[in-house]
Amino acid sequence: MARRDLEVLAHADLERLGMVLPAVTEATVGLVRSGGGGKWHVPTEKKKRSEHCQHAARAAGEPNELVLLDVLDQVCARCAGQLPARLPDAVVALWRACSLTVAADRFVGSLREDTRARTWLGYAIALDRSPRKDDARVRELLRPVLLGDEFGAQAWKAMASWSQVLERAEEQLAVYREAAPPTVASVTVGAALDAVGREAAVHEQARVLERAVGGDRRWTEVGVWDCVRLS
């Protein structure tokens, strides 16, 4: 199945982030569908086999000009990959910038609501998922649009929204760092666990506990020491 090049966006997300950009919310494309309804398709010449979708050529009627924001989730996945070519480059850039901003905002929310213990491993994972890795991409997408007359003002608005979400993400990462245990203590505890783990007696006790937990039901070994080591 083809990759969906444009992410589905919700008007409520755009409104919450101050990104109700007419170039995105009012963008229209001509789409067709078969007589029985179902998915929308990017039209192709009648009786000509579509290179991207076998159903497109069989779709009935003239194309309908539809607001893409409202119907993108109803577009055939194979045809969805053809949509960027049907839109101005600036609109595609703004759409993708909005998608990345919405994803960044969700990251901020998930990190804020995560109630698990703060660890340096968890911080490393959060850092890898953080929107800072997308900052250069967003700026690259918007740079050529910022200077244009038609969509420039909307691009500046998108840039402002992105910057605000990025700042909130950095604030949440800083809060996470503050809540994590001191690095020296983490290293010391890890080294102590490694040292204890090398003691044969510890592993023998672990095996006794494993057999006790398993009883006569022949459970798979639970790895008691591994559980302690990773806790």
mmCIF file with all atom_site columns, C-alpha atoms in Angstrom:
data_model
loop_
_atom_site.group_PDB
_atom_site.id
_atom_site.type_symbol
_atom_site.label_atom_id
_atom_site.label_alt_id
_atom_site.label_comp_id
_atom_site.label_asym_id
_atom_site.label_entity_id
_atom_site.label_seq_id
_atom_site.pdbx_PDB_ins_code
_atom_site.Cartn_x
_atom_site.Cartn_y
_atom_site.Cartn_z
_atom_site.occupancy
_atom_site.B_iso_or_equiv
_atom_site.pdbx_formal_charge
_atom_site.auth_seq_id
_atom_site.auth_comp_id
_atom_site.auth_asym_id
_atom_site.auth_atom_id
_atom_site.pdbx_PDB_model_num
ATOM 1   C CA . MET A 1 1   ? 0.000   0.000   0.000   1.00 0.00 ? 1   MET A CA 1
ATOM 2   C CA . ALA A 1 2   ? 1.281   3.464   -0.851  1.00 0.00 ? 2   ALA A CA 1
ATOM 3   C CA . ARG A 1 3   ? 2.369   5.806   1.921   1.00 0.00 ? 3   ARG A CA 1
ATOM 4   C CA . ARG A 1 4   ? -0.041  8.626   2.784   1.00 0.00 ? 4   ARG A CA 1
ATOM 5   C CA . ASP A 1 5   ? 2.107   11.643  1.926   1.00 0.00 ? 5   ASP A CA 1
ATOM 6   C CA . LEU A 1 6   ? -0.186  14.181  3.599   1.00 0.00 ? 6   LEU A CA 1
ATOM 7   C CA . GLU A 1 7   ? -1.203  13.474  7.185   1.00 0.00 ? 7   GLU A CA 1
ATOM 8   C CA . VAL A 1 8   ? -4.857  13.706  8.166   1.00 0.00 ? 8   VAL A CA 1
ATOM 9   C CA . LEU A 1 9   ? -5.424  16.916  10.130  1.00 0.00 ? 9   LEU A CA 1
ATOM 10  C CA . ALA A 1 10  ? -8.260  17.867  12.476  1.00 0.00 ? 10  ALA A CA 1
ATOM 11  C CA . HIS A 1 11  ? -9.630  21.400  12.373  1.00 0.00 ? 11  HIS A CA 1
ATOM 12  C CA . ALA A 1 12  ? -9.848  21.385  16.187  1.00 0.00 ? 12  ALA A CA 1
ATOM 13  C CA . ASP A 1 13  ? -6.098  20.747  16.485  1.00 0.00 ? 13  ASP A CA 1
ATOM 14  C CA . LEU A 1 14  ? -5.288  23.549  14.072  1.00 0.00 ? 14  LEU A CA 1
ATOM 15  C CA . GLU A 1 15  ? -7.574  25.949  15.895  1.00 0.00 ? 15  GLU A CA 1
ATOM 16  C CA . ARG A 1 16  ? -6.065  25.067  19.287  1.00 0.00 ? 16  ARG A CA 1
ATOM 17  C CA . LEU A 1 17  ? -2.567  25.715  17.951  1.00 0.00 ? 17  LEU A CA 1
ATOM 18  C CA . GLY A 1 18  ? -3.470  28.932  16.162  1.00 0.00 ? 18  GLY A CA 1
ATOM 19  C CA . MET A 1 19  ? -2.837  27.346  12.764  1.00 0.00 ? 19  MET A CA 1
ATOM 20  C CA . VAL A 1 20  ? -6.131  27.833  10.972  1.00 0.00 ? 20  VAL A CA 1
ATOM 21  C CA . LEU A 1 21  ? -4.402  28.658  7.699   1.00 0.00 ? 21  LEU A CA 1
ATOM 22  C CA . PRO A 1 22  ? -6.759  29.148  4.727   1.00 0.00 ? 22  PRO A CA 1
ATOM 23  C CA . ALA A 1 23  ? -4.168  27.576  2.424   1.00 0.00 ? 23  ALA A CA 1
ATOM 24  C CA . VAL A 1 24  ? -4.652  24.358  4.396   1.00 0.00 ? 24  VAL A CA 1
ATOM 25  C CA . THR A 1 25  ? -8.239  24.522  5.655   1.00 0.00 ? 25  THR A CA 1
ATOM 26  C CA . GLU A 1 26  ? -9.672  25.660  2.317   1.00 0.00 ? 26  GLU A CA 1
ATOM 27  C CA . ALA A 1 27  ? -7.486  23.673  -0.102  1.00 0.00 ? 27  ALA A CA 1
ATOM 28  C CA . THR A 1 28  ? -9.628  21.790  -2.622  1.00 0.00 ? 28  THR A CA 1
ATOM 29  C CA . VAL A 1 29  ? -8.938  18.907  -4.986  1.00 0.00 ? 29  VAL A CA 1
ATOM 30  C CA . GLY A 1 30  ? -10.991 17.208  -7.673  1.00 0.00 ? 30  GLY A CA 1
ATOM 31  C CA . LEU A 1 31  ? -11.867 13.650  -6.628  1.00 0.00 ? 31  LEU A CA 1
ATOM 32  C CA . VAL A 1 32  ? -14.099 10.893  -7.945  1.00 0.00 ? 32  VAL A CA 1
ATOM 33  C CA . ARG A 1 33  ? -15.714 7.798   -6.483  1.00 0.00 ? 33  ARG A CA 1
ATOM 34  C CA . SER A 1 34  ? -17.448 4.722   -7.806  1.00 0.00 ? 34  SER A CA 1
ATOM 35  C CA . GLY A 1 35  ? -21.212 4.628   -8.160  1.00 0.00 ? 35  GLY A CA 1
ATOM 36  C CA . GLY A 1 36  ? -21.579 2.612   -4.972  1.00 0.00 ? 36  GLY A CA 1
ATOM 37  C CA . GLY A 1 37  ? -19.760 5.192   -2.875  1.00 0.00 ? 37  GLY A CA 1
ATOM 38  C CA . GLY A 1 38  ? -16.754 4.157   -0.851  1.00 0.00 ? 38  GLY A CA 1
ATOM 39  C CA . LYS A 1 39  ? -13.333 5.793   -1.033  1.00 0.00 ? 39  LYS A CA 1
ATOM 40  C CA . TRP A 1 40  ? -12.520 8.902   -3.027  1.00 0.00 ? 40  TRP A CA 1
ATOM 41  C CA . HIS A 1 41  ? -9.980  8.580   -5.844  1.00 0.00 ? 41  HIS A CA 1
ATOM 42  C CA . VAL A 1 42  ? -7.699  10.878  -7.799  1.00 0.00 ? 42  VAL A CA 1
ATOM 43  C CA . PRO A 1 43  ? -9.238  10.892  -11.292 1.00 0.00 ? 43  PRO A CA 1
ATOM 44  C CA . THR A 1 44  ? -7.529  9.453   -14.335 1.00 0.00 ? 44  THR A CA 1
ATOM 45  C CA . GLU A 1 45  ? -8.438  9.490   -18.003 1.00 0.00 ? 45  GLU A CA 1
ATOM 46  C CA . LYS A 1 46  ? -11.493 7.378   -18.783 1.00 0.00 ? 46  LYS A CA 1
ATOM 47  C CA . LYS A 1 47  ? -10.791 3.848   -19.977 1.00 0.00 ? 47  LYS A CA 1
ATOM 48  C CA . LYS A 1 48  ? -7.123  4.381   -19.226 1.00 0.00 ? 48  LYS A CA 1
ATOM 49  C CA . ARG A 1 49  ? -5.481  2.209   -16.622 1.00 0.00 ? 49  ARG A CA 1
ATOM 50  C CA . SER A 1 50  ? -4.282  4.230   -13.654 1.00 0.00 ? 50  SER A CA 1
ATOM 51  C CA . GLU A 1 51  ? -0.658  3.679   -12.694 1.00 0.00 ? 51  GLU A CA 1
ATOM 52  C CA . HIS A 1 52  ? -1.385  4.191   -9.011  1.00 0.00 ? 52  HIS A CA 1
ATOM 53  C CA . CYS A 1 53  ? -4.883  2.761   -8.439  1.00 0.00 ? 53  CYS A CA 1
ATOM 54  C CA . GLN A 1 54  ? -6.914  0.144   -10.299 1.00 0.00 ? 54  GLN A CA 1
ATOM 55  C CA . HIS A 1 55  ? -10.198 1.667   -9.090  1.00 0.00 ? 55  HIS A CA 1
ATOM 56  C CA . ALA A 1 56  ? -9.580  5.244   -10.228 1.00 0.00 ? 56  ALA A CA 1
ATOM 57  C CA . ALA A 1 57  ? -10.388 4.644   -13.906 1.00 0.00 ? 57  ALA A CA 1
ATOM 58  C CA . ARG A 1 58  ? -13.681 2.942   -13.005 1.00 0.00 ? 58  ARG A CA 1
ATOM 59  C CA . ALA A 1 59  ? -14.901 5.796   -10.819 1.00 0.00 ? 59  ALA A CA 1
ATOM 60  C CA . ALA A 1 60  ? -18.047 7.381   -12.201 1.00 0.00 ? 60  ALA A CA 1
ATOM 61  C CA . GLY A 1 61  ? -18.916 10.987  -13.008 1.00 0.00 ? 61  GLY A CA 1
ATOM 62  C CA . GLU A 1 62  ? -17.003 14.226  -13.179 1.00 0.00 ? 62  GLU A CA 1
ATOM 63  C CA . PRO A 1 63  ? -14.559 15.130  -10.416 1.00 0.00 ? 63  PRO A CA 1
ATOM 64  C CA . ASN A 1 64  ? -16.004 16.793  -7.336  1.00 0.00 ? 64  ASN A CA 1
ATOM 65  C CA . GLU A 1 65  ? -14.083 19.758  -5.956  1.00 0.00 ? 65  GLU A CA 1
ATOM 66  C CA . LEU A 1 66  ? -13.793 18.898  -2.275  1.00 0.00 ? 66  LEU A CA 1
ATOM 67  C CA . VAL A 1 67  ? -12.122 20.510  0.722   1.00 0.00 ? 67  VAL A CA 1
ATOM 68  C CA . LEU A 1 68  ? -9.196  18.168  1.327   1.00 0.00 ? 68  LEU A CA 1
ATOM 69  C CA . LEU A 1 69  ? -9.143  18.722  5.096   1.00 0.00 ? 69  LEU A CA 1
ATOM 70  C CA . ASP A 1 70  ? -12.667 17.274  5.276   1.00 0.00 ? 70  ASP A CA 1
ATOM 71  C CA . VAL A 1 71  ? -12.127 14.185  3.121   1.00 0.00 ? 71  VAL A CA 1
ATOM 72  C CA . LEU A 1 72  ? -8.459  13.195  3.318   1.00 0.00 ? 72  LEU A CA 1
ATOM 73  C CA . ASP A 1 73  ? -9.241  10.298  5.656   1.00 0.00 ? 73  ASP A CA 1
ATOM 74  C CA . GLN A 1 74  ? -11.710 9.027   3.031   1.00 0.00 ? 74  GLN A CA 1
ATOM 75  C CA . VAL A 1 75  ? -9.248  9.076   0.121   1.00 0.00 ? 75  VAL A CA 1
ATOM 76  C CA . CYS A 1 76  ? -7.966  5.758   -1.188  1.00 0.00 ? 76  CYS A CA 1
ATOM 77  C CA . ALA A 1 77  ? -4.500  5.124   0.282   1.00 0.00 ? 77  ALA A CA 1
ATOM 78  C CA . ARG A 1 78  ? -3.007  4.538   -3.170  1.00 0.00 ? 78  ARG A CA 1
ATOM 79  C CA . CYS A 1 79  ? -4.482  7.741   -4.524  1.00 0.00 ? 79  CYS A CA 1
ATOM 80  C CA . ALA A 1 80  ? -3.458  9.748   -1.457  1.00 0.00 ? 80  ALA A CA 1
ATOM 81  C CA . GLY A 1 81  ? 0.143   9.619   -2.607  1.00 0.00 ? 81  GLY A CA 1
ATOM 82  C CA . GLN A 1 82  ? -0.872  11.541  -5.740  1.00 0.00 ? 82  GLN A CA 1
ATOM 83  C CA . LEU A 1 83  ? -2.442  14.453  -3.862  1.00 0.00 ? 83  LEU A CA 1
ATOM 84  C CA . PRO A 1 84  ? 0.669   16.633  -3.311  1.00 0.00 ? 84  PRO A CA 1
ATOM 85  C CA . ALA A 1 85  ? 1.064   16.928  -7.087  1.00 0.00 ? 85  ALA A CA 1
ATOM 86  C CA . ARG A 1 86  ? -2.478  18.327  -7.270  1.00 0.00 ? 86  ARG A CA 1
ATOM 87  C CA . LEU A 1 87  ? -1.736  21.168  -4.850  1.00 0.00 ? 87  LEU A CA 1
ATOM 88  C CA . PRO A 1 88  ? 0.559   24.209  -5.012  1.00 0.00 ? 88  PRO A CA 1
ATOM 89  C CA . ASP A 1 89  ? 3.982   23.542  -3.500  1.00 0.00 ? 89  ASP A CA 1
ATOM 90  C CA . ALA A 1 90  ? 3.410   26.219  -0.864  1.00 0.00 ? 90  ALA A CA 1
ATOM 91  C CA . VAL A 1 91  ? 0.182   24.548  0.283   1.00 0.00 ? 91  VAL A CA 1
ATOM 92  C CA . VAL A 1 92  ? 1.945   21.188  0.591   1.00 0.00 ? 92  VAL A CA 1
ATOM 93  C CA . ALA A 1 93  ? 4.728   22.803  2.627   1.00 0.00 ? 93  ALA A CA 1
ATOM 94  C CA . LEU A 1 94  ? 2.235   24.495  4.964   1.00 0.00 ? 94  LEU A CA 1
ATOM 95  C CA . TRP A 1 95  ? 0.258   21.257  5.338   1.00 0.00 ? 95  TRP A CA 1
ATOM 96  C CA . ARG A 1 96  ? 3.371   19.318  6.311   1.00 0.00 ? 96  ARG A CA 1
ATOM 97  C CA . ALA A 1 97  ? 4.471   22.024  8.737   1.00 0.00 ? 97  ALA A CA 1
ATOM 98  C CA . CYS A 1 98  ? 1.035   21.848  10.373  1.00 0.00 ? 98  CYS A CA 1
ATOM 99  C CA . SER A 1 99  ? 1.303   18.061  10.622  1.00 0.00 ? 99  SER A CA 1
ATOM 100 C CA . LEU A 1 100 ? 4.668   18.250  12.355  1.00 0.00 ? 100 LEU A CA 1
ATOM 101 C CA . THR A 1 101 ? 3.388   20.910  14.748  1.00 0.00 ? 101 THR A CA 1
ATOM 102 C CA . VAL A 1 102 ? 0.357   18.826  15.697  1.00 0.00 ? 102 VAL A CA 1
ATOM 103 C CA . ALA A 1 103 ? 2.610   15.804  16.289  1.00 0.00 ? 103 ALA A CA 1
ATOM 104 C CA . ALA A 1 104 ? 4.931   17.947  18.435  1.00 0.00 ? 104 ALA A CA 1
ATOM 105 C CA . ASP A 1 105 ? 1.999   19.189  20.497  1.00 0.00 ? 105 ASP A CA 1
ATOM 106 C CA . ARG A 1 106 ? 0.923   15.587  21.120  1.00 0.00 ? 106 ARG A CA 1
ATOM 107 C CA . PHE A 1 107 ? 4.451   14.787  22.292  1.00 0.00 ? 107 PHE A CA 1
ATOM 108 C CA . VAL A 1 108 ? 4.263   17.641  24.799  1.00 0.00 ? 108 VAL A CA 1
ATOM 109 C CA . GLY A 1 109 ? 0.935   16.362  26.105  1.00 0.00 ? 109 GLY A CA 1
ATOM 110 C CA . SER A 1 110 ? 2.087   12.756  26.405  1.00 0.00 ? 110 SER A CA 1
ATOM 111 C CA . LEU A 1 111 ? 5.266   13.746  28.249  1.00 0.00 ? 111 LEU A CA 1
ATOM 112 C CA . ARG A 1 112 ? 3.343   15.991  30.642  1.00 0.00 ? 112 ARG A CA 1
ATOM 113 C CA . GLU A 1 113 ? 0.802   13.274  31.427  1.00 0.00 ? 113 GLU A CA 1
ATOM 114 C CA . ASP A 1 114 ? 3.321   10.426  31.764  1.00 0.00 ? 114 ASP A CA 1
ATOM 115 C CA . THR A 1 115 ? 3.268   9.360   35.424  1.00 0.00 ? 115 THR A CA 1
ATOM 116 C CA . ARG A 1 116 ? 6.090   6.820   35.257  1.00 0.00 ? 116 ARG A CA 1
ATOM 117 C CA . ALA A 1 117 ? 9.252   7.304   37.303  1.00 0.00 ? 117 ALA A CA 1
ATOM 118 C CA . ARG A 1 118 ? 11.735  9.697   35.703  1.00 0.00 ? 118 ARG A CA 1
ATOM 119 C CA . THR A 1 119 ? 14.878  7.849   34.655  1.00 0.00 ? 119 THR A CA 1
ATOM 120 C CA . TRP A 1 120 ? 17.774  8.749   32.402  1.00 0.00 ? 120 TRP A CA 1
ATOM 121 C CA . LEU A 1 121 ? 16.809  5.943   30.042  1.00 0.00 ? 121 LEU A CA 1
ATOM 122 C CA . GLY A 1 122 ? 13.314  7.402   29.861  1.00 0.00 ? 122 GLY A CA 1
ATOM 123 C CA . TYR A 1 123 ? 14.787  10.837  29.236  1.00 0.00 ? 123 TYR A CA 1
ATOM 124 C CA . ALA A 1 124 ? 16.930  9.471   26.395  1.00 0.00 ? 124 ALA A CA 1
ATOM 125 C CA . ILE A 1 125 ? 13.832  7.937   24.811  1.00 0.00 ? 125 ILE A CA 1
ATOM 126 C CA . ALA A 1 126 ? 11.874  11.182  25.217  1.00 0.00 ? 126 ALA A CA 1
ATOM 127 C CA . LEU A 1 127 ? 14.764  13.153  23.764  1.00 0.00 ? 127 LEU A CA 1
ATOM 128 C CA . ASP A 1 128 ? 14.856  10.860  20.733  1.00 0.00 ? 128 ASP A CA 1
ATOM 129 C CA . ARG A 1 129 ? 11.118  11.432  20.201  1.00 0.00 ? 129 ARG A CA 1
ATOM 130 C CA . SER A 1 130 ? 11.223  15.161  20.871  1.00 0.00 ? 130 SER A CA 1
ATOM 131 C CA . PRO A 1 131 ? 10.269  17.652  18.143  1.00 0.00 ? 131 PRO A CA 1
ATOM 132 C CA . ARG A 1 132 ? 13.695  19.295  18.227  1.00 0.00 ? 132 ARG A CA 1
ATOM 133 C CA . LYS A 1 133 ? 14.762  16.707  15.627  1.00 0.00 ? 133 LYS A CA 1
ATOM 134 C CA . ASP A 1 134 ? 12.125  18.151  13.253  1.00 0.00 ? 134 ASP A CA 1
ATOM 135 C CA . ASP A 1 135 ? 13.035  21.811  13.749  1.00 0.00 ? 135 ASP A CA 1
ATOM 136 C CA . ALA A 1 136 ? 15.358  22.005  10.748  1.00 0.00 ? 136 ALA A CA 1
ATOM 137 C CA . ARG A 1 137 ? 12.792  20.254  8.567   1.00 0.00 ? 137 ARG A CA 1
ATOM 138 C CA . VAL A 1 138 ? 9.979   22.631  9.498   1.00 0.00 ? 138 VAL A CA 1
ATOM 139 C CA . ARG A 1 139 ? 12.171  25.654  8.834   1.00 0.00 ? 139 ARG A CA 1
ATOM 140 C CA . GLU A 1 140 ? 13.266  24.180  5.507   1.00 0.00 ? 140 GLU A CA 1
ATOM 141 C CA . LEU A 1 141 ? 9.633   23.613  4.526   1.00 0.00 ? 141 LEU A CA 1
ATOM 142 C CA . LEU A 1 142 ? 8.579   27.152  5.413   1.00 0.00 ? 142 LEU A CA 1
ATOM 143 C CA . ARG A 1 143 ? 11.643  29.097  4.251   1.00 0.00 ? 143 ARG A CA 1
ATOM 144 C CA . PRO A 1 144 ? 10.624  29.419  0.559   1.00 0.00 ? 144 PRO A CA 1
ATOM 145 C CA . VAL A 1 145 ? 7.017   30.175  1.494   1.00 0.00 ? 145 VAL A CA 1
ATOM 146 C CA . LEU A 1 146 ? 7.897   32.942  3.960   1.00 0.00 ? 146 LEU A CA 1
ATOM 147 C CA . LEU A 1 147 ? 9.151   35.173  1.174   1.00 0.00 ? 147 LEU A CA 1
ATOM 148 C CA . GLY A 1 148 ? 6.131   34.727  -1.103  1.00 0.00 ? 148 GLY A CA 1
ATOM 149 C CA . ASP A 1 149 ? 3.359   37.266  -1.460  1.00 0.00 ? 149 ASP A CA 1
ATOM 150 C CA . GLU A 1 150 ? 0.453   34.810  -1.622  1.00 0.00 ? 150 GLU A CA 1
ATOM 151 C CA . PHE A 1 151 ? 1.170   32.588  1.373   1.00 0.00 ? 151 PHE A CA 1
ATOM 152 C CA . GLY A 1 152 ? 3.930   34.454  3.218   1.00 0.00 ? 152 GLY A CA 1
ATOM 153 C CA . ALA A 1 153 ? 1.754   35.715  6.074   1.00 0.00 ? 153 ALA A CA 1
ATOM 154 C CA . GLN A 1 154 ? 0.379   32.214  6.667   1.00 0.00 ? 154 GLN A CA 1
ATOM 155 C CA . ALA A 1 155 ? 3.897   30.779  6.693   1.00 0.00 ? 155 ALA A CA 1
ATOM 156 C CA . TRP A 1 156 ? 4.969   33.273  9.361   1.00 0.00 ? 156 TRP A CA 1
ATOM 157 C CA . LYS A 1 157 ? 1.930   32.272  11.411  1.00 0.00 ? 157 LYS A CA 1
ATOM 158 C CA . ALA A 1 158 ? 2.856   28.602  11.027  1.00 0.00 ? 158 ALA A CA 1
ATOM 159 C CA . MET A 1 159 ? 6.438   29.370  12.065  1.00 0.00 ? 159 MET A CA 1
ATOM 160 C CA . ALA A 1 160 ? 5.227   31.161  15.196  1.00 0.00 ? 160 ALA A CA 1
ATOM 161 C CA . SER A 1 161 ? 3.008   28.231  16.181  1.00 0.00 ? 161 SER A CA 1
ATOM 162 C CA . TRP A 1 162 ? 5.819   25.759  15.601  1.00 0.00 ? 162 TRP A CA 1
ATOM 163 C CA . SER A 1 163 ? 8.217   27.829  17.710  1.00 0.00 ? 163 SER A CA 1
ATOM 164 C CA . GLN A 1 164 ? 5.733   27.997  20.584  1.00 0.00 ? 164 GLN A CA 1
ATOM 165 C CA . VAL A 1 165 ? 5.167   24.234  20.592  1.00 0.00 ? 165 VAL A CA 1
ATOM 166 C CA . LEU A 1 166 ? 8.904   23.598  20.338  1.00 0.00 ? 166 LEU A CA 1
ATOM 167 C CA . GLU A 1 167 ? 9.480   25.858  23.348  1.00 0.00 ? 167 GLU A CA 1
ATOM 168 C CA . ARG A 1 168 ? 6.861   23.949  25.357  1.00 0.00 ? 168 ARG A CA 1
ATOM 169 C CA . ALA A 1 169 ? 8.537   20.675  24.413  1.00 0.00 ? 169 ALA A CA 1
ATOM 170 C CA . GLU A 1 170 ? 11.898  21.935  25.649  1.00 0.00 ? 170 GLU A CA 1
ATOM 171 C CA . GLU A 1 171 ? 10.259  23.059  28.903  1.00 0.00 ? 171 GLU A CA 1
ATOM 172 C CA . GLN A 1 172 ? 8.798   19.592  29.441  1.00 0.00 ? 172 GLN A CA 1
ATOM 173 C CA . LEU A 1 173 ? 12.157  17.969  28.747  1.00 0.00 ? 173 LEU A CA 1
ATOM 174 C CA . ALA A 1 174 ? 13.752  20.287  31.301  1.00 0.00 ? 174 ALA A CA 1
ATOM 175 C CA . VAL A 1 175 ? 11.119  19.309  33.882  1.00 0.00 ? 175 VAL A CA 1
ATOM 176 C CA . TYR A 1 176 ? 11.866  15.653  33.137  1.00 0.00 ? 176 TYR A CA 1
ATOM 177 C CA . ARG A 1 177 ? 15.609  16.208  33.636  1.00 0.00 ? 177 ARG A CA 1
ATOM 178 C CA . GLU A 1 178 ? 15.005  17.918  36.974  1.00 0.00 ? 178 GLU A CA 1
ATOM 179 C CA . ALA A 1 179 ? 12.870  15.007  38.184  1.00 0.00 ? 179 ALA A CA 1
ATOM 180 C CA . ALA A 1 180 ? 15.403  12.337  37.192  1.00 0.00 ? 180 ALA A CA 1
ATOM 181 C CA . PRO A 1 181 ? 17.796  11.072  39.899  1.00 0.00 ? 181 PRO A CA 1
ATOM 182 C CA . PRO A 1 182 ? 21.272  12.628  40.086  1.00 0.00 ? 182 PRO A CA 1
ATOM 183 C CA . THR A 1 183 ? 23.514  11.202  37.401  1.00 0.00 ? 183 THR A CA 1
ATOM 184 C CA . VAL A 1 184 ? 26.222  10.226  39.923  1.00 0.00 ? 184 VAL A CA 1
ATOM 185 C CA . ALA A 1 185 ? 23.687  8.284   41.989  1.00 0.00 ? 185 ALA A CA 1
ATOM 186 C CA . SER A 1 186 ? 22.365  6.558   38.868  1.00 0.00 ? 186 SER A CA 1
ATOM 187 C CA . VAL A 1 187 ? 25.837  5.481   37.827  1.00 0.00 ? 187 VAL A CA 1
ATOM 188 C CA . THR A 1 188 ? 26.693  4.350   41.382  1.00 0.00 ? 188 THR A CA 1
ATOM 189 C CA . VAL A 1 189 ? 23.533  2.277   41.756  1.00 0.00 ? 189 VAL A CA 1
ATOM 190 C CA . GLY A 1 190 ? 24.028  0.747   38.321  1.00 0.00 ? 190 GLY A CA 1
ATOM 191 C CA . ALA A 1 191 ? 27.605  -0.210  39.167  1.00 0.00 ? 191 ALA A CA 1
ATOM 192 C CA . ALA A 1 192 ? 26.504  -1.709  42.485  1.00 0.00 ? 192 ALA A CA 1
ATOM 193 C CA . LEU A 1 193 ? 23.847  -3.818  40.781  1.00 0.00 ? 193 LEU A CA 1
ATOM 194 C CA . ASP A 1 194 ? 26.394  -5.013  38.233  1.00 0.00 ? 194 ASP A CA 1
ATOM 195 C CA . ALA A 1 195 ? 28.778  -5.998  41.035  1.00 0.00 ? 195 ALA A CA 1
ATOM 196 C CA . VAL A 1 196 ? 26.106  -7.877  42.978  1.00 0.00 ? 196 VAL A CA 1
ATOM 197 C CA . GLY A 1 197 ? 24.950  -9.517  39.783  1.00 0.00 ? 197 GLY A CA 1
ATOM 198 C CA . ARG A 1 198 ? 28.349  -11.120 39.391  1.00 0.00 ? 198 ARG A CA 1
ATOM 199 C CA . GLU A 1 199 ? 27.929  -12.990 42.694  1.00 0.00 ? 199 GLU A CA 1
ATOM 200 C CA . ALA A 1 200 ? 27.057  -16.670 42.132  1.00 0.00 ? 200 ALA A CA 1
ATOM 201 C CA . ALA A 1 201 ? 25.103  -16.840 45.385  1.00 0.00 ? 201 ALA A CA 1
ATOM 202 C CA . VAL A 1 202 ? 22.743  -14.120 44.210  1.00 0.00 ? 202 VAL A CA 1
ATOM 203 C CA . HIS A 1 203 ? 21.840  -16.062 41.074  1.00 0.00 ? 203 HIS A CA 1
ATOM 204 C CA . GLU A 1 204 ? 21.380  -19.281 43.073  1.00 0.00 ? 204 GLU A CA 1
ATOM 205 C CA . GLN A 1 205 ? 18.912  -17.487 45.338  1.00 0.00 ? 205 GLN A CA 1
ATOM 206 C CA . ALA A 1 206 ? 17.172  -16.121 42.265  1.00 0.00 ? 206 ALA A CA 1
ATOM 207 C CA . ARG A 1 207 ? 16.785  -19.643 40.848  1.00 0.00 ? 207 ARG A CA 1
ATOM 208 C CA . VAL A 1 208 ? 15.301  -20.828 44.152  1.00 0.00 ? 208 VAL A CA 1
ATOM 209 C CA . LEU A 1 209 ? 12.772  -17.999 44.013  1.00 0.00 ? 209 LEU A CA 1
ATOM 210 C CA . GLU A 1 210 ? 11.979  -18.780 40.392  1.00 0.00 ? 210 GLU A CA 1
ATOM 211 C CA . ARG A 1 211 ? 11.236  -22.413 41.235  1.00 0.00 ? 211 ARG A CA 1
ATOM 212 C CA . ALA A 1 212 ? 9.092   -21.299 44.161  1.00 0.00 ? 212 ALA A CA 1
ATOM 213 C CA . VAL A 1 213 ? 7.081   -18.957 41.975  1.00 0.00 ? 213 VAL A CA 1
ATOM 214 C CA . GLY A 1 214 ? 6.748   -21.540 39.222  1.00 0.00 ? 214 GLY A CA 1
ATOM 215 C CA . GLY A 1 215 ? 5.636   -24.360 41.530  1.00 0.00 ? 215 GLY A CA 1
ATOM 216 C CA . ASP A 1 216 ? 4.538   -27.492 39.699  1.00 0.00 ? 216 ASP A CA 1
ATOM 217 C CA . ARG A 1 217 ? 3.026   -25.621 36.776  1.00 0.00 ? 217 ARG A CA 1
ATOM 218 C CA . ARG A 1 218 ? 6.271   -25.579 34.815  1.00 0.00 ? 218 ARG A CA 1
ATOM 219 C CA . TRP A 1 219 ? 6.130   -21.870 34.131  1.00 0.00 ? 219 TRP A CA 1
ATOM 220 C CA . THR A 1 220 ? 8.803   -20.260 32.056  1.00 0.00 ? 220 THR A CA 1
ATOM 221 C CA . GLU A 1 221 ? 11.529  -18.902 34.332  1.00 0.00 ? 221 GLU A CA 1
ATOM 222 C CA . VAL A 1 222 ? 10.648  -15.388 35.393  1.00 0.00 ? 222 VAL A CA 1
ATOM 223 C CA . GLY A 1 223 ? 14.251  -14.169 35.715  1.00 0.00 ? 223 GLY A CA 1
ATOM 224 C CA . VAL A 1 224 ? 14.026  -12.775 39.245  1.00 0.00 ? 224 VAL A CA 1
ATOM 225 C CA . TRP A 1 225 ? 17.457  -11.152 39.198  1.00 0.00 ? 225 TRP A CA 1
ATOM 226 C CA . ASP A 1 226 ? 16.713  -9.605  35.795  1.00 0.00 ? 226 ASP A CA 1
ATOM 227 C CA . CYS A 1 227 ? 13.550  -8.093  37.248  1.00 0.00 ? 227 CYS A CA 1
ATOM 228 C CA . VAL A 1 228 ? 15.537  -6.613  40.141  1.00 0.00 ? 228 VAL A CA 1
ATOM 229 C CA . ARG A 1 229 ? 18.254  -5.377  37.801  1.00 0.00 ? 229 ARG A CA 1
ATOM 230 C CA . LEU A 1 230 ? 15.810  -3.541  35.545  1.00 0.00 ? 230 LEU A CA 1
ATOM 231 C CA . SER A 1 231 ? 13.555  -2.152  38.283  1.00 0.00 ? 231 SER A CA 1
#
